[in-house]
Coordinates of C-alpha atoms and ligand atoms in Angstrom, one line a residue:
M21 CA 134.7 58.6 66.7
L22 CA 132.7 57.0 69.5
S23 CA 129.7 54.7 69.6
T24 CA 126.2 56.1 69.7
K25 CA 125.7 54.3 73.0
V26 CA 128.3 56.4 74.8
T27 CA 127.5 59.6 73.0
C28 CA 123.7 59.5 73.5
N29 CA 122.5 61.4 76.6
S30 CA 120.3 58.8 78.2
H31 CA 123.0 58.3 80.9
G32 CA 121.5 61.2 82.7
Q33 CA 124.9 62.7 83.7
D34 CA 123.5 66.2 83.0
S35 CA 120.7 65.9 85.6
S36 CA 120.8 68.4 88.4
Y37 CA 121.2 65.4 90.7
F38 CA 124.7 64.7 89.3
L39 CA 125.4 68.4 88.7
G40 CA 124.9 69.1 92.4
W41 CA 127.5 66.5 93.2
E42 CA 130.0 68.2 90.8
E43 CA 129.5 71.5 92.5
Y44 CA 130.1 69.9 95.9
E45 CA 133.3 68.3 94.6
K46 CA 134.6 71.7 93.5
N47 CA 134.0 73.2 96.9
P48 CA 133.4 70.6 99.7
Y49 CA 132.6 71.8 103.2
D50 CA 135.1 71.1 105.9
E51 CA 134.6 72.3 109.4
V52 CA 138.2 73.5 109.7
K53 CA 139.7 73.7 106.2
N54 CA 136.7 75.0 104.2
P55 CA 133.9 76.2 106.6
K56 CA 132.2 78.1 103.8
G57 CA 132.1 75.1 101.4
I58 CA 129.1 73.2 100.1
I59 CA 127.6 70.6 102.5
Q60 CA 126.7 67.4 100.7
M61 CA 123.1 66.6 101.4
G62 CA 122.5 64.9 98.0
L63 CA 124.1 61.6 98.8
A64 CA 122.1 58.7 100.3
E65 CA 125.0 57.3 102.2
N66 CA 124.7 55.8 105.7
Q67 CA 127.7 56.8 107.8
L68 CA 125.9 56.5 111.2
S69 CA 127.0 53.0 112.2
F70 CA 130.6 52.6 111.0
D71 CA 131.9 52.3 114.6
L72 CA 129.8 49.1 115.0
L73 CA 131.4 47.5 111.9
E74 CA 134.9 48.8 112.9
S75 CA 134.7 47.4 116.3
W76 CA 133.5 44.0 114.9
L77 CA 136.6 44.1 112.6
E78 CA 138.9 44.9 115.5
N79 CA 137.5 41.9 117.5
H80 CA 137.7 39.6 114.4
P81 CA 140.9 40.4 112.6
Q82 CA 141.2 37.1 110.6
P83 CA 138.8 37.7 107.7
S84 CA 140.4 41.0 106.6
A85 CA 143.8 39.3 106.9
F86 CA 142.6 36.5 104.5
K87 CA 142.6 34.0 107.3
N88 CA 140.0 31.5 108.4
Q89 CA 138.8 31.0 111.9
K90 CA 141.7 28.5 112.6
N91 CA 144.0 31.4 111.6
Q92 CA 145.2 29.6 108.4
S93 CA 145.8 31.7 105.3
I94 CA 143.1 31.4 102.6
F95 CA 144.7 34.0 100.4
K96 CA 145.3 31.6 97.6
E97 CA 141.7 30.3 97.6
L98 CA 140.3 33.8 97.5
A99 CA 142.8 35.1 94.9
L100 CA 142.3 32.3 92.4
F101 CA 139.4 31.7 90.0
Q102 CA 135.9 32.5 91.2
D103 CA 132.9 31.1 89.3
Y104 CA 129.9 33.3 88.9
H105 CA 127.7 31.4 91.4
G106 CA 129.3 33.1 94.3
L107 CA 130.5 31.7 97.6
P108 CA 127.8 29.5 99.1
A109 CA 128.7 30.6 102.7
F110 CA 128.1 34.2 101.7
K111 CA 124.8 33.5 99.9
N112 CA 123.5 31.6 102.8
A113 CA 124.5 34.4 105.2
L114 CA 122.9 37.0 103.0
V115 CA 119.5 35.3 102.6
K116 CA 119.4 34.9 106.4
F117 CA 120.2 38.6 106.8
M118 CA 117.4 39.4 104.4
S119 CA 115.0 37.3 106.5
E120 CA 116.1 38.9 109.7
I121 CA 115.4 42.4 108.3
R122 CA 111.8 41.2 107.5
G123 CA 111.4 40.0 111.1
N124 CA 111.8 36.3 109.9
T125 CA 108.3 36.5 108.5
V126 CA 109.7 35.1 105.2
T127 CA 112.6 32.9 104.3
F128 CA 114.7 33.1 101.2
D129 CA 116.4 30.3 99.3
A130 CA 120.1 30.8 98.5
N131 CA 119.5 29.0 95.2
N132 CA 117.3 31.8 94.0
L133 CA 119.9 34.5 94.7
V134 CA 122.3 36.0 92.1
L135 CA 125.1 38.2 93.4
T136 CA 125.8 41.4 91.5
A137 CA 128.1 44.5 91.9
G138 CA 125.6 46.5 93.9
A139 CA 121.9 47.2 93.2
T140 CA 122.9 49.3 90.2
S141 CA 124.1 46.1 88.5
A142 CA 121.2 44.1 89.8
N143 CA 118.6 46.5 88.4
E144 CA 120.3 46.7 85.0
T145 CA 120.8 42.9 84.8
L146 CA 117.1 42.4 85.5
M147 CA 116.3 44.8 82.7
F148 CA 118.5 42.8 80.3
C149 CA 116.7 39.6 81.4
L150 CA 113.1 40.9 81.2
A151 CA 113.0 43.6 78.6
N152 CA 113.9 44.0 75.0
P153 CA 115.2 47.4 73.7
G154 CA 112.2 49.6 73.4
D155 CA 110.1 47.7 76.0
A156 CA 108.9 49.7 79.0
F157 CA 108.9 49.5 82.8
L158 CA 106.4 51.7 84.8
L159 CA 107.9 53.5 87.7
P160 CA 106.1 55.6 90.4
T161 CA 107.3 59.2 90.6
P162 CA 109.2 60.6 92.3
Y163 CA 111.9 58.0 91.7
Y164 CA 115.7 57.6 92.3
P165 CA 117.5 59.6 89.6
G166 CA 120.0 56.9 89.0
F167 CA 117.3 54.7 87.4
D168 CA 117.5 56.7 84.2
R169 CA 121.0 55.4 83.8
D170 CA 120.7 52.0 85.4
L171 CA 117.5 50.8 83.7
K172 CA 117.7 52.6 80.3
W173 CA 121.2 53.5 79.2
R174 CA 122.8 50.3 78.1
T175 CA 119.7 48.1 77.8
G176 CA 117.6 50.4 75.6
A177 CA 114.6 49.9 77.9
E178 CA 112.2 52.8 78.5
I179 CA 110.7 54.2 81.7
V180 CA 107.1 55.4 81.8
P181 CA 106.2 57.4 84.9
I182 CA 103.3 56.4 87.2
H183 CA 102.4 59.9 88.3
C184 CA 101.9 60.1 92.1
S185 CA 100.9 63.3 93.8
S186 CA 101.2 65.1 97.1
I187 CA 97.4 65.1 97.6
N188 CA 97.6 61.5 99.0
G189 CA 101.2 61.6 100.1
F190 CA 102.5 60.3 96.8
K191 CA 100.8 56.9 97.2
I192 CA 100.4 54.6 94.3
T193 CA 96.7 54.4 93.1
K194 CA 94.9 52.1 90.7
S195 CA 94.1 54.9 88.4
A196 CA 97.7 56.1 88.3
L197 CA 98.8 52.6 87.4
E198 CA 96.2 52.3 84.6
D199 CA 97.0 55.8 83.3
A200 CA 100.7 55.0 83.0
Y201 CA 99.9 51.7 81.2
K202 CA 97.6 53.6 78.8
Q203 CA 100.3 56.2 78.3
A204 CA 102.8 53.5 77.4
E205 CA 100.4 52.0 74.9
K206 CA 99.9 55.4 73.4
Q207 CA 103.6 55.6 72.9
K208 CA 103.5 52.1 71.3
L209 CA 105.7 50.7 74.0
K210 CA 105.2 47.2 75.2
V211 CA 105.0 47.2 79.0
K212 CA 107.1 44.5 80.6
G213 CA 106.6 45.4 84.2
V214 CA 106.5 47.8 87.2
L215 CA 109.5 48.7 89.3
V216 CA 109.0 50.1 92.8
T217 CA 111.5 51.0 95.5
N218 CA 110.2 49.8 98.8
P219 CA 111.0 51.8 101.0
S220 CA 111.0 54.6 98.5
N221 CA 113.9 56.7 97.5
P222 CA 113.3 59.7 97.6
L223 CA 110.1 59.7 99.8
G224 CA 111.5 57.7 102.7
T225 CA 108.2 55.9 103.1
S226 CA 107.4 52.2 102.8
L227 CA 104.6 50.8 100.7
T228 CA 101.3 50.1 102.4
L229 CA 99.6 46.7 102.2
H230 CA 97.0 48.4 100.1
E231 CA 99.6 49.6 97.6
L232 CA 101.3 46.2 97.5
D233 CA 97.9 44.5 96.9
L234 CA 97.2 46.9 94.1
L235 CA 100.6 46.1 92.5
V236 CA 100.1 42.3 92.7
N237 CA 96.6 42.6 91.2
F238 CA 97.9 44.9 88.5
I239 CA 100.8 42.7 87.4
S240 CA 98.6 39.7 87.5
S241 CA 95.9 41.3 85.3
K242 CA 98.4 42.6 82.8
N243 CA 100.6 39.5 82.8
I244 CA 103.8 41.5 83.5
H245 CA 106.7 41.5 86.0
L246 CA 107.2 43.3 89.3
I247 CA 110.6 44.4 90.5
S248 CA 110.8 45.4 94.1
D249 CA 114.0 47.3 94.9
E250 CA 114.3 46.7 98.7
I251 CA 117.7 48.3 99.1
Y252 CA 116.4 50.4 102.1
S253 CA 114.5 47.5 103.8
G254 CA 116.8 47.6 106.9
T255 CA 116.4 51.4 107.4
V256 CA 112.8 51.4 108.6
F257 CA 113.1 53.2 111.9
R258 CA 109.5 53.6 113.0
S259 CA 106.0 52.5 112.2
P260 CA 104.4 51.5 109.9
S261 CA 106.7 48.5 109.7
F262 CA 108.2 47.3 106.4
I263 CA 106.2 44.8 104.3
S264 CA 108.2 43.0 101.7
I265 CA 106.6 41.9 98.5
M266 CA 107.6 38.3 99.4
E267 CA 105.4 38.6 102.6
V268 CA 102.4 39.7 100.4
L269 CA 102.9 36.7 98.1
K270 CA 103.2 34.4 101.1
N271 CA 100.0 35.8 102.8
K272 CA 98.1 35.5 99.5
N273 CA 99.2 31.9 99.1
L274 CA 100.9 32.8 95.9
M275 CA 104.4 31.6 96.7
N276 CA 104.4 28.7 94.2
S277 CA 102.2 30.4 91.7
E278 CA 103.0 31.7 88.2
I279 CA 102.7 35.2 89.5
S280 CA 105.4 34.7 92.1
K281 CA 107.7 33.8 89.2
R282 CA 107.2 37.3 87.8
V283 CA 108.1 39.0 91.1
H284 CA 111.8 39.8 91.6
I285 CA 113.6 41.5 94.5
V286 CA 116.7 43.7 94.3
Y287 CA 118.9 44.1 97.4
S288 CA 122.3 45.5 98.3
L289 CA 124.4 46.1 101.4
S290 CA 125.1 49.7 100.3
K291 CA 122.5 51.3 102.5
D292 CA 121.6 48.9 105.4
L293 CA 125.2 48.2 106.2
G294 CA 126.5 51.5 104.7
L295 CA 129.0 49.7 102.3
P296 CA 128.4 51.2 98.9
G297 CA 132.1 51.0 98.1
F298 CA 132.2 47.2 98.5
R299 CA 129.7 46.8 95.6
I300 CA 127.5 44.0 97.1
G301 CA 124.1 43.5 95.5
A302 CA 121.7 40.7 94.7
I303 CA 118.8 39.7 92.6
Y304 CA 116.3 37.3 94.2
S305 CA 113.8 35.6 91.8
N306 CA 111.4 32.7 92.1
D307 CA 111.9 32.0 88.4
A308 CA 114.8 29.6 87.7
R309 CA 115.2 30.9 84.2
V310 CA 115.7 34.4 85.4
V311 CA 118.1 33.1 88.1
S312 CA 120.1 31.2 85.5
A313 CA 120.2 34.1 82.9
A314 CA 121.1 36.7 85.6
T315 CA 123.8 34.4 86.9
K316 CA 125.4 34.2 83.5
M317 CA 125.1 38.0 83.1
S318 CA 126.6 38.6 86.6
S319 CA 130.1 37.8 85.0
F320 CA 130.1 41.4 84.0
G321 CA 129.8 42.6 87.6
L322 CA 130.9 40.1 90.2
V323 CA 131.5 40.8 93.9
S324 CA 135.1 40.0 94.6
S325 CA 135.9 36.9 96.6
Q326 CA 137.6 38.6 99.5
T327 CA 134.5 40.9 99.9
Q328 CA 132.2 37.9 99.9
Y329 CA 134.4 36.1 102.4
L330 CA 134.6 39.1 104.8
L331 CA 130.8 39.7 104.6
S332 CA 130.0 36.0 105.0
E333 CA 131.9 36.2 108.3
I334 CA 130.2 39.4 109.4
L335 CA 126.7 38.3 108.5
S336 CA 127.1 34.9 110.0
D337 CA 127.5 36.5 113.4
Y338 CA 123.8 36.7 114.2
N339 CA 124.2 38.4 117.5
F340 CA 126.1 41.1 115.7
T341 CA 123.6 41.6 112.9
K342 CA 120.7 41.7 115.3
S343 CA 122.2 44.4 117.4
Y344 CA 123.6 46.3 114.4
L345 CA 120.1 46.5 112.8
S346 CA 118.4 47.7 115.9
E347 CA 121.1 50.2 116.8
N348 CA 121.3 51.5 113.2
R349 CA 117.6 52.0 113.1
Q350 CA 117.7 53.9 116.4
R351 CA 120.4 56.2 115.1
L352 CA 118.6 56.8 111.8
K353 CA 115.4 57.7 113.8
E354 CA 117.3 60.2 115.9
R355 CA 118.9 61.8 112.9
H356 CA 115.6 61.9 111.0
E357 CA 114.0 63.7 114.0
K358 CA 116.8 66.2 114.1
L359 CA 116.4 67.1 110.5
V360 CA 112.6 67.4 110.7
K361 CA 112.8 69.5 113.8
G362 CA 115.6 71.7 112.4
L363 CA 113.6 72.4 109.2
K364 CA 110.4 73.0 111.2
T365 CA 112.1 76.0 113.0
S366 CA 112.5 77.5 109.5
G367 CA 108.9 76.9 108.7
I368 CA 109.7 74.0 106.3
T369 CA 107.8 70.7 106.6
C370 CA 108.7 67.2 105.3
L371 CA 106.5 64.3 104.1
D372 CA 105.8 62.1 107.0
S373 CA 108.3 59.2 106.6
N374 CA 109.4 56.1 108.4
S375 CA 112.6 55.0 106.6
G376 CA 115.5 55.8 104.3
L377 CA 118.5 58.1 104.7
F378 CA 116.6 61.3 103.6
C379 CA 113.5 63.4 103.9
W380 CA 111.2 64.6 101.1
V381 CA 111.1 68.2 101.9
D382 CA 108.3 70.6 100.9
M383 CA 109.7 74.0 99.8
R384 CA 106.8 75.0 97.6
H385 CA 106.2 78.2 99.6
L386 CA 109.7 79.3 98.9
L387 CA 109.3 79.2 95.1
S388 CA 109.2 82.5 93.1
S389 CA 106.7 80.8 90.8
N390 CA 105.0 77.4 90.9
T391 CA 107.0 76.1 88.0
F392 CA 110.0 73.8 87.5
E393 CA 111.9 77.0 86.5
G394 CA 111.1 78.4 89.9
E395 CA 112.3 75.1 91.4
M396 CA 115.7 75.3 89.6
E397 CA 116.0 79.0 90.6
L398 CA 115.6 78.0 94.3
W399 CA 117.9 75.0 93.9
K400 CA 120.7 77.1 92.5
K401 CA 120.3 79.6 95.3
I402 CA 120.5 76.8 97.9
V403 CA 123.6 75.3 96.2
Y404 CA 125.5 78.4 95.5
E405 CA 124.3 81.0 98.1
V406 CA 123.3 78.8 101.0
G407 CA 126.0 76.1 100.3
L408 CA 123.9 73.0 100.5
N409 CA 123.7 70.4 97.8
I410 CA 120.2 68.9 97.9
S411 CA 118.3 67.2 95.1
P412 CA 115.5 69.0 93.4
G413 CA 112.3 67.0 92.8
S414 CA 112.5 67.5 89.1
S415 CA 115.7 65.3 89.1
C416 CA 113.5 62.5 90.6
H417 CA 110.8 63.2 87.9
C418 CA 108.4 64.5 90.5
S419 CA 105.3 66.0 88.8
E420 CA 105.0 68.9 91.2
P421 CA 107.6 71.7 91.6
G422 CA 108.9 72.6 95.0
W423 CA 109.9 69.3 96.6
F424 CA 113.5 68.4 97.4
R425 CA 115.3 65.3 98.7
V426 CA 117.5 66.1 101.7
C427 CA 119.9 63.4 103.0
F428 CA 120.8 63.3 106.7
A429 CA 122.9 60.2 107.3
N430 CA 126.1 61.0 105.4
M431 CA 127.5 63.7 107.8
S432 CA 128.3 64.4 111.4
E433 CA 125.7 65.9 113.8
Q434 CA 127.7 69.1 113.9
T435 CA 127.6 69.4 110.1
L436 CA 123.8 68.9 110.2
D437 CA 123.6 71.7 112.7
V438 CA 125.6 74.0 110.4
A439 CA 123.3 73.0 107.5
M440 CA 120.2 73.9 109.6
Q441 CA 121.6 77.2 110.6
R442 CA 122.3 78.0 107.0
I443 CA 118.7 77.1 106.0
R444 CA 117.4 79.3 108.8
S445 CA 119.3 82.4 107.8
F446 CA 118.4 81.8 104.2
V447 CA 114.6 81.6 105.0
D448 CA 115.0 84.7 107.3
S449 CA 116.7 86.7 104.6
L450 CA 114.0 85.7 102.1
A451 CA 111.3 86.7 104.5
K452 CA 113.1 90.1 105.1
K453 CA 113.4 90.6 101.3
N454 CA 109.7 89.8 100.9
M455 CA 108.8 92.2 103.7
S456 CA 110.7 95.1 102.3
R457 CA 109.3 94.4 98.8
H458 CA 105.8 94.4 100.3
Q459 CA 106.6 97.6 102.2
Q460 CA 107.8 99.3 99.0
L461 CA 104.7 98.2 97.2
M462 CA 102.5 99.6 100.0
N463 CA 104.4 102.9 100.0
R464 CA 104.2 103.1 96.2
N465 CA 100.4 102.4 96.4
S466 CA 99.8 105.0 99.1
R467 CA 101.8 107.6 97.2
R468 CA 99.8 106.8 94.1
T469 CA 96.5 107.1 96.0
K470 CA 97.5 110.4 97.5
S471 CA 98.3 111.8 94.0
L472 CA 95.0 110.7 92.5
P473 CA 92.3 113.5 92.0
K474 CA 89.3 113.3 94.3
W475 CA 86.8 112.3 91.6
V476 CA 88.8 109.0 90.8
F477 CA 88.3 108.0 94.4
E478 CA 84.6 108.8 94.4
L479 CA 84.2 106.9 91.2
S480 CA 86.0 103.8 92.4
F481 CA 83.9 103.7 95.6
H482 CA 80.8 104.1 93.6
Q483 CA 81.8 101.3 91.3
R484 CA 82.6 99.0 94.2
D485 CA 79.1 99.6 95.7
V486 CA 77.5 98.8 92.3
S487 CA 79.4 95.6 91.8
A488 CA 78.6 94.6 95.5
D489 CA 74.9 95.1 94.7
E490 CA 75.2 93.1 91.6
R491 CA 76.6 90.2 93.5
Ligands
LIG519 C1 116.6 52.8 95.1 C2 118.1 52.6 94.8 N1 118.4 51.5 94.0 C3 119.7 51.3 93.7 C4 120.7 52.1 94.2 C5 122.1 51.7 93.8 O1 122.8 51.1 94.9 P1 124.2 50.4 94.9 O2 125.1 51.3 95.5 O3 124.0 49.1 95.6 O4 124.5 50.1 93.4 C6 120.4 53.2 95.0 C7 121.5 54.1 95.5 O5 121.3 55.2 95.9 C8 119.1 53.4 95.3 O6 118.7 54.5 96.1

């Protein structure tokens, strides 16, 4: 009775990424009411700096009461018709905020900005603008699981993975880009572009200048687009510092070139300001045709007027944004260190990272087999027995089993402590089990050796000598 679009499974709802959320919803951890519940560590939410925003709101009560700075009501203006170009004051404040995050090394023009209901809508809108159904975008793995839904589901576009590996810390290489392109050609897919997340979700690392150079050279040689999802740009809490694709274009003197028209940025306030519920996203493009098409499309996912008004007031307070960004980075840094140290005491290491709301955690040594079945087995144990919802690497299309994304900014410090204790006792119990299995094996072997007749022993020693001589 329903359309093929809604009944096809390219939404990705059955991915372990979303299944983990469902398990958490059934049994959510609460320090007092449900201390044995599941702790949500699969949600890239930033709850570390709410107090800063709350105290700003307390000191500036007018915007949330639909009043201007003269204390006059603007309720009617906000409630009546909004066209899809967005409030100029908000767009101006947002482009300044984006520049500030990039250390004012680049400036953005508000005329090139399209507002969307979050980065989810921005990414999908760009797909609608740049790709026909059946065209492909190349994405480095591991990537944000939501992309399967956002880029493919309604647009009919395809994703072809650029396989990155732990050997070089999951960096993008020229050969990985070329291989992905060839793979798409093999599948008879027309490649329309590359989409990267900088900084990366789930790696928590920002792209190096070398990787960014590779990407610009690649899209220019293949005559395709580059989308840079920079939703985590304000979360870079330690060196190396963040380099936006716009900076690379500027430094290469490509700002007014044809190539720059094929480079588009996606941004949102969901992570840097921790406001995913407000649905504030944006597309930034140097191509006026893309801006115009995306603006028309944004009718399907506008940011409400009162949200734009409130945020234009917050973001225009430059002293506030400056101190917010620096304090938020400091808090993320401390939280990140706490998670890395906590895991280390359990013998678990993370990919060295400088940004994001999560760590990319190496649990390969805890797998029963070096397979994705082994990864799922471990993931289920961690969700159901340990009580932590983390995201398995397979849900991010990682090509190697045993990696997990673990979020650290969506909970209190106490909850993170409980999570670390749970991991520690899990790893200890695994070690004990392995020890006793090893002991049993040793005992069985020694019983077997004792029961063997003497001649078997002599024969085996003799054979070992012979084979040693042969070597
Ligand atoms: C890389 C990336 N892009 C886009 C999104 C979606 O963000 P929004 O809440 O702004 O739609 C996320 C959310 O986790 C993300 O990690």
